[in-house]
């Protein structure tokens, strides 16, 4: 039996982001999705470097036994290149990327995974997520603190704990090997799809659209219709039997590169002219405190709604000029004046009530930030209302912000919201796990002529040579079949 992949790759900047930090690759032997992070600090560079390091593996020179080793070597090369780029260009320091990749070797599929991009297998009408998100929220699910349903809407669902970057050389990727079974459909995607489109909808789409190109397009459009709040990247591949294909139905062999690593990385969203795009544009302006109606040219990218110029300026008559020169209206009669007074009183009371209720709501919120160089838990929100501070310190921890990996340090400096004090403490625990504590060196005992020094014994919890330490995760290398 000779199997092959029929594949498609798509990437869209989305309706909110100004640039695409995702990169993806799809070829006869290799599928890759990389979601860059670091904002203007170079997330697009990191994802492009990852794809460039993995792309040379798209060939038949490797066998099933060494496919995983080659993926690991490629990741090490990508990490070295990211470190070199950030060293040469300090503005790129702190960049990183998720990586989810499949390398086909014969009828075996070797997979490597870091971060919160996902790998799905659609087999016999059932969709299964075969990767585990390396996120704070997934840790809460694994430890039973929240349910999988609660994780879908958790405020920290985007906090990624393991990525490929210039800040952690010891990060370990998940590795596995599976069988390439004819009829299987594989989906790799960034969280721009999985974070906006439900698994049920993805499953239905994979089941009802057999063509990989049309199905990939449909998945991207579903994410855009759901708001398109992030870059959306999809790689789709069907496992086919070459001997059973009719003439003219052979899968293509040309590789497809999309997103930040592609030459077309500056392309606008496929839904740039849609009502959903304009709604997202108006929402982003509202969050910045700007008016929804403004006049701008099509060239003013951040200020211009997708599809054209802004609406007519507020206060301008749509049919003609301002009517300031019209004759003054007569004074309102006394009953009308009393009605206006009552209306203003009601409005004033409502505003006061809204302010009070809003303040009470803020005091039920928590977030993790920093003070005096240490990770700190706050009650409230990181804002002020005139002279009123809406946040107060609850706990100052011993975790030094400077000891955190760069991408986590950036998240703490920007503050990370939490729904409760318990969630904030859990988040601090996860941050502390990312700090490598240095144990003080123990001076060697000084021998004396009269009392020989006994040989030093290993600590009870110190592993013997060549043995893994207790609690150290072993690389998962399952055999054929879905785990």
Short mmCIF file of C-alpha atoms in Angstrom, two decimals:
data_model
loop_
_atom_site.label_atom_id
_atom_site.label_comp_id
_atom_site.label_asym_id
_atom_site.label_seq_id
_atom_site.Cartn_x
_atom_site.Cartn_y
_atom_site.Cartn_z
CA UNK A 1 0.00 0.00 0.00
CA UNK A 2 1.35 3.39 -1.05
CA UNK A 3 -0.15 6.36 0.79
CA UNK A 4 0.15 10.06 0.08
CA UNK A 5 -1.26 13.36 1.34
CA UNK A 6 -3.72 15.60 -0.48
CA UNK A 7 -3.25 18.96 1.27
CA UNK A 8 -4.18 22.65 1.43
CA UNK A 9 -2.94 25.61 3.50
CA UNK A 10 -4.69 28.89 4.21
CA UNK A 11 -3.85 31.90 6.41
CA UNK A 12 -5.76 35.13 6.98
CA UNK A 13 -4.75 38.21 8.98
CA UNK A 14 -8.26 38.36 10.47
CA UNK A 15 -10.53 41.34 11.07
CA UNK A 16 -8.73 42.99 14.00
CA UNK A 17 -4.96 42.45 13.70
CA UNK A 18 -2.90 44.73 11.48
CA UNK A 19 -0.34 42.05 10.52
CA UNK A 20 -0.16 38.28 10.24
CA UNK A 21 2.14 36.57 12.74
CA UNK A 22 1.13 33.03 11.72
CA UNK A 23 3.12 30.95 9.24
CA UNK A 24 2.27 27.58 7.70
CA UNK A 25 3.67 25.03 5.26
CA UNK A 26 1.99 22.14 3.46
CA UNK A 27 3.84 19.68 1.21
CA UNK A 28 3.80 16.01 0.19
CA UNK A 29 5.63 14.94 3.36
CA UNK A 30 5.42 17.88 5.76
CA UNK A 31 2.62 19.90 7.42
CA UNK A 32 3.45 22.83 9.74
CA UNK A 33 1.54 25.54 11.61
CA UNK A 34 3.44 28.16 13.64
CA UNK A 35 1.75 30.97 15.57
CA UNK A 36 4.24 33.74 16.37
CA UNK A 37 4.08 35.82 19.53
CA UNK A 38 5.79 38.94 20.72
CA UNK A 39 3.69 41.52 18.89
CA UNK A 40 5.93 44.09 17.29
CA UNK A 41 8.88 42.31 18.93
CA UNK A 42 8.94 39.82 16.06
CA UNK A 43 6.30 37.10 16.27
CA UNK A 44 6.18 37.03 12.47
CA UNK A 45 9.95 36.55 12.38
CA UNK A 46 9.83 33.66 14.86
CA UNK A 47 7.09 31.77 12.99
CA UNK A 48 8.88 32.30 9.66
CA UNK A 49 12.15 30.99 11.11
CA UNK A 50 10.37 27.86 12.40
CA UNK A 51 8.84 27.12 8.99
CA UNK A 52 12.15 27.77 7.23
CA UNK A 53 13.97 25.33 9.54
CA UNK A 54 11.38 22.56 9.04
CA UNK A 55 10.76 22.99 5.30
CA UNK A 56 13.90 21.08 4.17
CA UNK A 57 12.41 17.92 5.74
CA UNK A 58 9.75 17.79 3.01
CA UNK A 59 11.29 14.87 1.12
CA UNK A 60 11.72 11.10 1.07
CA UNK A 61 15.27 10.97 2.44
CA UNK A 62 14.16 10.01 5.96
CA UNK A 63 12.64 6.82 7.28
CA UNK A 64 10.06 6.16 10.02
CA UNK A 65 12.74 5.42 12.61
CA UNK A 66 14.58 8.74 12.32
CA UNK A 67 11.68 11.11 11.53
CA UNK A 68 11.30 12.22 15.15
CA UNK A 69 15.03 12.83 15.49
CA UNK A 70 15.02 14.99 12.38
CA UNK A 71 12.09 17.04 13.71
CA UNK A 72 13.94 17.62 16.98
CA UNK A 73 17.11 18.68 15.16
CA UNK A 74 15.09 21.10 13.01
CA UNK A 75 13.53 22.63 16.13
CA UNK A 76 16.98 23.07 17.68
CA UNK A 77 18.15 24.79 14.50
CA UNK A 78 15.12 27.08 14.58
CA UNK A 79 15.76 27.96 18.22
CA UNK A 80 19.41 28.75 17.48
CA UNK A 81 18.37 31.00 14.60
CA UNK A 82 15.78 32.81 16.75
CA UNK A 83 18.40 33.42 19.44
CA UNK A 84 20.88 34.69 16.85
CA UNK A 85 18.31 37.05 15.33
CA UNK A 86 17.24 38.48 18.69
CA UNK A 87 20.90 38.92 19.69
CA UNK A 88 21.68 40.77 16.47
CA UNK A 89 18.47 42.82 16.65
CA UNK A 90 17.60 43.67 20.29
CA UNK A 91 14.14 44.89 19.24
CA UNK A 92 13.27 41.25 18.51
CA UNK A 93 14.17 40.02 22.01
CA UNK A 94 11.36 38.03 23.59
CA UNK A 95 9.93 36.67 20.35
CA UNK A 96 8.65 33.11 20.17
CA UNK A 97 6.31 30.84 18.28
CA UNK A 98 4.16 27.78 18.70
CA UNK A 99 4.97 24.82 16.45
CA UNK A 100 2.74 21.92 15.46
CA UNK A 101 4.13 19.78 12.65
CA UNK A 102 3.58 16.37 11.01
CA UNK A 103 6.32 14.62 9.01
CA UNK A 104 5.21 11.69 6.85
CA UNK A 105 7.70 8.85 6.48
CA UNK A 106 6.14 6.07 4.45
CA UNK A 107 2.90 5.12 6.19
CA UNK A 108 3.95 6.66 9.51
CA UNK A 109 3.30 10.20 10.74
CA UNK A 110 5.76 11.74 13.20
CA UNK A 111 4.37 14.71 15.12
CA UNK A 112 6.03 17.47 17.16
CA UNK A 113 4.04 19.98 19.21
CA UNK A 114 4.77 23.10 21.28
CA UNK A 115 2.24 25.71 22.40
CA UNK A 116 -1.48 26.10 21.80
CA UNK A 117 -1.78 25.56 18.06
CA UNK A 118 -3.66 22.31 17.62
CA UNK A 119 -3.63 19.04 15.72
CA UNK A 120 -6.94 17.28 15.04
CA UNK A 121 -7.67 13.87 13.50
CA UNK A 122 -11.00 13.31 11.73
CA UNK A 123 -11.52 9.54 11.45
CA UNK A 124 -14.72 7.62 10.74
CA UNK A 125 -16.83 10.75 11.23
CA UNK A 126 -15.36 11.63 14.64
CA UNK A 127 -13.06 14.58 15.37
CA UNK A 128 -10.33 14.02 17.99
CA UNK A 129 -7.86 16.58 19.31
CA UNK A 130 -4.52 14.74 19.36
CA UNK A 131 -2.39 17.55 20.83
CA UNK A 132 -2.50 19.00 24.33
CA UNK A 133 -2.41 22.78 24.75
CA UNK A 134 0.63 23.99 26.66
CA UNK A 135 -1.34 26.69 28.44
CA UNK A 136 -2.13 27.78 31.96
CA UNK A 137 -5.81 26.97 31.46
CA UNK A 138 -5.04 23.43 30.27
CA UNK A 139 -3.03 22.96 33.47
CA UNK A 140 -6.13 23.94 35.45
CA UNK A 141 -8.18 21.39 33.48
CA UNK A 142 -5.58 18.65 33.98
CA UNK A 143 -5.52 19.24 37.73
CA UNK A 144 -9.32 19.23 37.96
CA UNK A 145 -9.68 22.86 39.02
CA UNK A 146 -11.91 23.80 36.08
CA UNK A 147 -13.82 21.87 33.43
CA UNK A 148 -13.05 21.78 29.72
CA UNK A 149 -16.20 23.82 29.11
CA UNK A 150 -15.04 26.51 31.54
CA UNK A 151 -11.63 26.57 29.87
CA UNK A 152 -13.19 27.66 26.56
CA UNK A 153 -14.13 31.04 28.08
CA UNK A 154 -11.43 31.40 30.73
CA UNK A 155 -9.73 34.84 30.74
CA UNK A 156 -6.25 33.22 30.76
CA UNK A 157 -6.85 30.79 27.91
CA UNK A 158 -4.26 32.60 25.77
CA UNK A 159 -1.42 32.35 28.33
CA UNK A 160 1.00 29.88 26.71
CA UNK A 161 3.55 28.20 28.97
CA UNK A 162 5.76 26.36 26.43
CA UNK A 163 6.88 27.85 23.10
CA UNK A 164 9.90 27.90 20.80
CA UNK A 165 11.75 31.13 21.54
CA UNK A 166 14.90 32.89 22.66
CA UNK A 167 14.11 32.70 26.37
CA UNK A 168 14.02 29.00 27.29
CA UNK A 169 16.55 26.61 25.79
CA UNK A 170 15.34 23.64 27.85
CA UNK A 171 11.72 23.57 26.70
CA UNK A 172 10.61 20.06 25.70
CA UNK A 173 8.28 19.38 22.78
CA UNK A 174 5.63 16.65 22.71
CA UNK A 175 6.67 13.90 20.28
CA UNK A 176 4.62 11.00 18.94
CA UNK A 177 4.29 8.62 15.99
CA UNK A 178 1.02 7.50 14.41
CA UNK A 179 -0.17 5.46 11.48
CA UNK A 180 -1.14 7.17 8.23
CA UNK A 181 -4.48 5.44 7.66
CA UNK A 182 -6.27 5.87 4.34
CA UNK A 183 -9.42 7.97 4.77
CA UNK A 184 -8.07 9.98 7.70
CA UNK A 185 -8.24 13.77 7.52
CA UNK A 186 -5.70 15.80 9.51
CA UNK A 187 -6.19 19.40 10.58
CA UNK A 188 -3.47 21.66 12.00
CA UNK A 189 -4.57 25.15 13.00
CA UNK A 190 -3.67 28.21 15.04
CA UNK A 191 -5.92 29.33 17.89
CA UNK A 192 -7.44 31.85 15.49
CA UNK A 193 -9.63 28.93 14.37
CA UNK A 194 -9.95 26.76 17.49
CA UNK A 195 -10.52 29.80 19.73
CA UNK A 196 -13.45 31.10 17.68
CA UNK A 197 -15.08 28.06 16.06
CA UNK A 198 -16.44 25.21 18.16
CA UNK A 199 -15.19 21.65 17.78
CA UNK A 200 -18.71 20.59 16.75
CA UNK A 201 -18.74 23.08 13.88
CA UNK A 202 -15.24 22.06 12.79
CA UNK A 203 -16.30 18.41 12.83
CA UNK A 204 -19.40 19.11 10.75
CA UNK A 205 -17.37 21.10 8.22
CA UNK A 206 -14.77 18.36 7.83
CA UNK A 207 -17.54 15.80 7.37
CA UNK A 208 -19.55 17.69 4.74
CA UNK A 209 -16.90 19.26 2.47
CA UNK A 210 -14.74 16.54 0.85
CA UNK A 211 -12.46 18.83 -1.18
CA UNK A 212 -9.49 19.93 0.95
CA UNK A 213 -9.18 23.37 -0.69
CA UNK A 214 -12.87 24.18 -0.33
CA UNK A 215 -12.91 22.84 3.22
CA UNK A 216 -9.88 24.91 4.26
CA UNK A 217 -11.48 28.03 2.78
CA UNK A 218 -14.70 27.30 4.64
CA UNK A 219 -12.92 26.91 8.00
CA UNK A 220 -11.20 30.29 7.58
CA UNK A 221 -14.50 31.96 6.68
CA UNK A 222 -16.16 30.47 9.76
CA UNK A 223 -13.48 32.01 11.98
CA UNK A 224 -13.90 35.39 10.27
CA UNK A 225 -17.68 35.27 10.67
CA UNK A 226 -17.17 34.54 14.37
CA UNK A 227 -15.32 37.82 14.75
CA UNK A 228 -11.88 37.11 13.33
CA UNK A 229 -10.17 38.48 16.43
CA UNK A 230 -6.87 36.73 15.66
CA UNK A 231 -4.83 35.55 12.70
CA UNK A 232 -6.45 32.41 11.27
CA UNK A 233 -4.27 29.63 9.85
CA UNK A 234 -5.39 26.22 8.64
CA UNK A 235 -3.49 23.25 7.17
CA UNK A 236 -5.70 20.38 6.01
CA UNK A 237 -4.53 16.99 4.65
CA UNK A 238 -6.28 13.81 3.54
CA UNK A 239 -4.48 10.45 3.59
CA UNK A 240 -5.12 8.74 0.24
CA UNK A 241 -4.15 5.43 -1.39
CA UNK A 242 -2.32 6.17 -4.66
CA UNK A 243 -3.13 2.82 -6.26
CA UNK A 244 -6.87 3.41 -5.84
CA UNK A 245 -7.00 6.91 -7.37
CA UNK A 246 -8.40 7.30 -10.88
CA UNK A 247 -6.35 8.87 -13.66
CA UNK A 248 -5.99 12.61 -13.25
CA UNK A 249 -6.82 12.52 -9.53
CA UNK A 250 -3.28 12.29 -8.20
CA UNK A 251 -2.50 14.74 -5.36
CA UNK A 252 -0.28 17.71 -6.10
CA UNK A 253 3.35 17.85 -5.09
CA UNK A 254 3.95 21.61 -4.99
CA UNK A 255 4.51 22.98 -1.49
CA UNK A 256 2.27 25.76 -0.18
CA UNK A 257 3.64 28.46 2.14
CA UNK A 258 1.21 30.93 3.71
CA UNK A 259 1.16 33.62 6.38
CA UNK A 260 4.19 35.60 7.54
CA UNK A 261 6.61 33.21 5.81
CA UNK A 262 4.95 33.75 2.42
CA UNK A 263 5.61 36.41 -0.19
CA UNK A 264 1.95 37.46 0.08
CA UNK A 265 2.14 38.16 3.81
CA UNK A 266 0.85 41.76 3.37
CA UNK A 267 -2.39 40.59 1.77
CA UNK A 268 -5.57 41.96 3.35
CA UNK A 269 -8.15 39.71 4.95
CA UNK A 270 -10.35 37.72 2.59
CA UNK A 271 -13.33 39.27 4.40
CA UNK A 272 -12.00 42.84 4.34
CA UNK A 273 -15.14 44.20 2.65
CA UNK A 274 -17.67 42.26 4.73
CA UNK A 275 -20.11 43.63 7.35
CA UNK A 276 -18.27 41.54 9.95
CA UNK A 277 -15.03 43.37 9.12
CA UNK A 278 -16.67 46.77 9.55
CA UNK A 279 -18.22 45.67 12.87
CA UNK A 280 -14.83 44.53 14.12
CA UNK A 281 -13.30 47.85 13.03
CA UNK A 282 -15.97 49.84 14.87
CA UNK A 283 -15.51 47.69 17.99
CA UNK A 284 -11.76 48.29 18.00
CA UNK A 285 -12.33 52.06 17.72
CA UNK A 286 -14.80 51.91 20.59
CA UNK A 287 -12.22 50.13 22.76
CA UNK A 288 -9.76 52.93 21.97
CA UNK A 289 -12.36 55.51 23.00
CA UNK A 290 -12.73 57.00 19.52
CA UNK A 291 -15.95 58.00 17.84
CA UNK A 292 -17.52 55.51 15.50
CA UNK A 293 -18.26 58.14 12.86
CA UNK A 294 -15.32 59.88 11.24
CA UNK A 295 -14.15 61.02 7.86
CA UNK A 296 -10.96 59.40 6.57
CA UNK A 297 -9.33 58.38 3.33
CA UNK A 298 -8.93 54.80 2.15
CA UNK A 299 -5.19 55.15 2.67
CA UNK A 300 -5.53 55.75 6.42
CA UNK A 301 -5.38 52.09 7.37
CA UNK A 302 -6.01 52.18 11.17
CA UNK A 303 -8.64 54.90 10.86
CA UNK A 304 -10.52 53.65 7.81
CA UNK A 305 -13.18 50.96 8.01
CA UNK A 306 -12.73 48.00 5.67
CA UNK A 307 -14.39 48.72 2.36
CA UNK A 308 -14.05 52.50 2.23
CA UNK A 309 -14.19 55.79 4.09
CA UNK A 310 -15.91 56.44 7.36
CA UNK A 311 -19.48 57.54 7.89
CA UNK A 312 -20.68 61.14 7.65
CA UNK A 313 -19.21 63.21 10.45
CA UNK A 314 -21.40 63.58 13.50
CA UNK A 315 -23.31 66.85 13.65
CA UNK A 316 -23.47 67.28 9.85
CA UNK A 317 -26.79 67.24 8.06
CA UNK A 318 -26.84 64.45 5.49
CA UNK A 319 -28.85 66.57 3.05
CA UNK A 320 -27.00 69.83 3.33
CA UNK A 321 -24.87 72.16 5.45
CA UNK A 322 -25.16 72.86 9.13
CA UNK A 323 -28.32 74.76 10.10
CA UNK A 324 -26.75 77.10 12.63
CA UNK A 325 -28.20 80.02 10.70
CA UNK A 326 -31.82 78.93 11.02
CA UNK A 327 -34.25 81.01 13.02
CA UNK A 328 -34.20 80.31 16.75
CA UNK A 329 -36.99 78.09 18.03
CA UNK A 330 -39.45 79.52 20.57
CA UNK A 331 -38.83 78.80 24.25
CA UNK A 332 -40.28 75.54 25.54
CA UNK A 333 -43.48 75.86 27.56
CA UNK A 334 -43.28 75.43 31.34
CA UNK A 335 -44.60 71.80 31.48
CA UNK A 336 -41.99 70.78 28.99
CA UNK A 337 -39.27 72.43 31.09
CA UNK A 338 -40.41 70.50 34.16
CA UNK A 339 -40.32 67.31 32.14
CA UNK A 340 -36.76 68.09 31.08
CA UNK A 341 -35.72 68.66 34.70
CA UNK A 342 -37.20 65.33 35.76
CA UNK A 343 -35.47 63.62 32.86
CA UNK A 344 -32.09 65.08 33.81
CA UNK A 345 -32.58 64.05 37.44
CA UNK A 346 -33.37 60.49 36.39
CA UNK A 347 -30.35 60.44 34.10
CA UNK A 348 -28.13 61.76 36.90
CA UNK A 349 -29.34 59.13 39.36
CA UNK A 350 -28.79 56.43 36.75
CA UNK A 351 -25.26 57.64 36.11
CA UNK A 352 -24.42 57.67 39.81
CA UNK A 353 -25.86 54.17 40.21
CA UNK A 354 -23.86 52.98 37.22
CA UNK A 355 -20.65 54.40 38.68
CA UNK A 356 -21.30 52.79 42.08
CA UNK A 357 -22.19 49.42 40.59
CA UNK A 358 -19.21 49.62 38.26
CA UNK A 359 -16.87 50.29 41.16
CA UNK A 360 -18.32 47.39 43.15
CA UNK A 361 -17.82 45.15 40.15
CA UNK A 362 -14.16 46.16 39.84
CA UNK A 363 -13.57 45.17 43.45
CA UNK A 364 -14.65 41.63 42.62
CA UNK A 365 -11.95 41.32 39.93
CA UNK A 366 -8.33 40.25 40.34
CA UNK A 367 -5.25 40.41 38.20
CA UNK A 368 -1.56 39.57 38.33
CA UNK A 369 0.92 42.39 37.80
CA UNK A 370 4.16 43.55 39.37
CA UNK A 371 5.39 45.90 42.07
CA UNK A 372 9.00 46.60 43.07
CA UNK A 373 10.18 43.93 40.64
CA UNK A 374 8.03 41.13 42.10
CA UNK A 375 4.96 39.35 40.79
CA UNK A 376 1.99 40.82 42.68
CA UNK A 377 -1.69 39.92 43.00
CA UNK A 378 -4.10 42.86 42.82
CA UNK A 379 -7.79 43.27 43.54
CA UNK A 380 -9.64 45.49 41.06
CA UNK A 381 -8.62 46.59 37.58
CA UNK A 382 -5.42 48.39 36.47
CA UNK A 383 -7.11 51.76 35.90
CA UNK A 384 -7.98 54.96 37.72
CA UNK A 385 -11.19 56.95 37.89
CA UNK A 386 -10.07 60.51 38.45
CA UNK A 387 -8.28 60.49 41.82
CA UNK A 388 -9.72 57.04 42.66
CA UNK A 389 -7.42 54.03 42.25
CA UNK A 390 -9.40 51.00 41.09
CA UNK A 391 -6.77 48.47 42.19
CA UNK A 392 -5.12 47.53 45.47
CA UNK A 393 -2.39 45.04 46.35
CA UNK A 394 -3.59 41.74 47.82
CA UNK A 395 -0.36 39.75 47.88
CA UNK A 396 3.24 40.40 46.93
CA UNK A 397 4.99 37.14 46.02
CA UNK A 398 8.63 36.09 46.08
CA UNK A 399 8.68 35.53 42.30
CA UNK A 400 11.05 38.01 40.68
CA UNK A 401 9.76 39.41 37.39
CA UNK A 402 13.31 39.52 36.03
CA UNK A 403 13.61 35.73 36.48
CA UNK A 404 10.63 34.95 34.24
CA UNK A 405 11.02 33.95 30.59
CA UNK A 406 10.75 37.01 28.36
CA UNK A 407 7.29 36.29 26.98
CA UNK A 408 5.86 35.65 30.47
CA UNK A 409 7.59 38.76 31.79
CA UNK A 410 5.89 40.77 29.06
CA UNK A 411 2.48 39.30 29.97
CA UNK A 412 2.98 40.17 33.65
CA UNK A 413 4.04 43.71 32.77
CA UNK A 414 0.85 44.07 30.73
CA UNK A 415 -1.12 42.45 33.62
CA UNK A 416 -3.07 39.18 33.40
CA UNK A 417 -6.70 39.23 34.55
CA UNK A 418 -8.17 36.55 36.83
CA UNK A 419 -11.74 35.74 37.73
CA UNK A 420 -11.01 35.11 41.42
CA UNK A 421 -8.26 35.23 44.01
CA UNK A 422 -7.82 31.45 43.68
CA UNK A 423 -7.27 31.77 39.93
CA UNK A 424 -4.75 34.55 40.49
CA UNK A 425 -2.81 32.37 42.95
CA UNK A 426 -2.89 29.46 40.50
CA UNK A 427 -1.45 31.74 37.86
CA UNK A 428 1.34 32.82 40.22
CA UNK A 429 2.15 29.15 40.86
CA UNK A 430 2.45 28.54 37.14
CA UNK A 431 4.71 31.56 36.75
CA UNK A 432 6.88 30.31 39.60
CA UNK A 433 7.24 26.95 37.85
CA UNK A 434 8.84 28.75 34.92
CA UNK A 435 11.61 30.22 37.09
CA UNK A 436 14.80 28.19 37.28
CA UNK A 437 15.97 28.44 40.86
CA UNK A 438 19.70 28.14 41.40
CA UNK A 439 20.68 26.00 44.33
CA UNK A 440 23.61 27.37 46.37
CA UNK A 441 26.78 25.42 46.00
CA UNK A 442 27.67 23.26 49.03
CA UNK A 443 31.34 23.61 50.02
CA UNK A 444 33.25 20.36 50.08
CA UNK A 445 34.16 19.14 53.59
CA UNK A 446 37.77 19.78 54.65
CA UNK A 447 39.54 16.57 55.63
CA UNK A 448 41.68 16.49 58.77
CA UNK A 449 44.64 14.24 59.52
CA UNK A 450 42.83 12.54 62.36
CA UNK A 451 39.25 12.21 61.01
CA UNK A 452 38.87 10.97 57.43
CA UNK A 453 36.01 12.51 55.53
CA UNK A 454 33.25 10.06 54.72
CA UNK A 455 32.25 9.94 51.06
CA UNK A 456 29.34 12.22 50.36
CA UNK A 457 26.11 10.33 49.74
CA UNK A 458 23.50 11.55 47.27
CA UNK A 459 20.47 13.21 48.70
CA UNK A 460 17.48 10.91 49.12
CA UNK A 461 15.64 12.67 46.29
CA UNK A 462 18.68 12.82 43.98
CA UNK A 463 18.34 10.34 41.07
CA UNK A 464 21.01 7.76 40.37
CA UNK A 465 23.23 8.27 37.33
CA UNK A 466 21.38 7.63 34.09
CA UNK A 467 17.94 7.47 35.75
CA UNK A 468 15.18 10.08 35.30
CA UNK A 469 14.30 12.15 38.34
CA UNK A 470 10.97 11.52 40.02
CA UNK A 471 8.25 13.49 38.35
CA UNK A 472 10.30 14.17 35.21
CA UNK A 473 8.07 13.63 32.17
CA UNK A 474 9.28 11.00 29.71
CA UNK A 475 8.92 11.59 25.99
CA UNK A 476 5.71 9.97 24.76
CA UNK A 477 6.37 7.81 21.74
CA UNK A 478 3.17 5.82 21.24
CA UNK A 479 3.01 3.27 18.49
CA UNK A 480 0.57 3.00 15.63
CA UNK A 481 -2.94 4.22 16.13
CA UNK A 482 -4.44 7.21 17.89
CA UNK A 483 -3.53 7.42 21.58
#
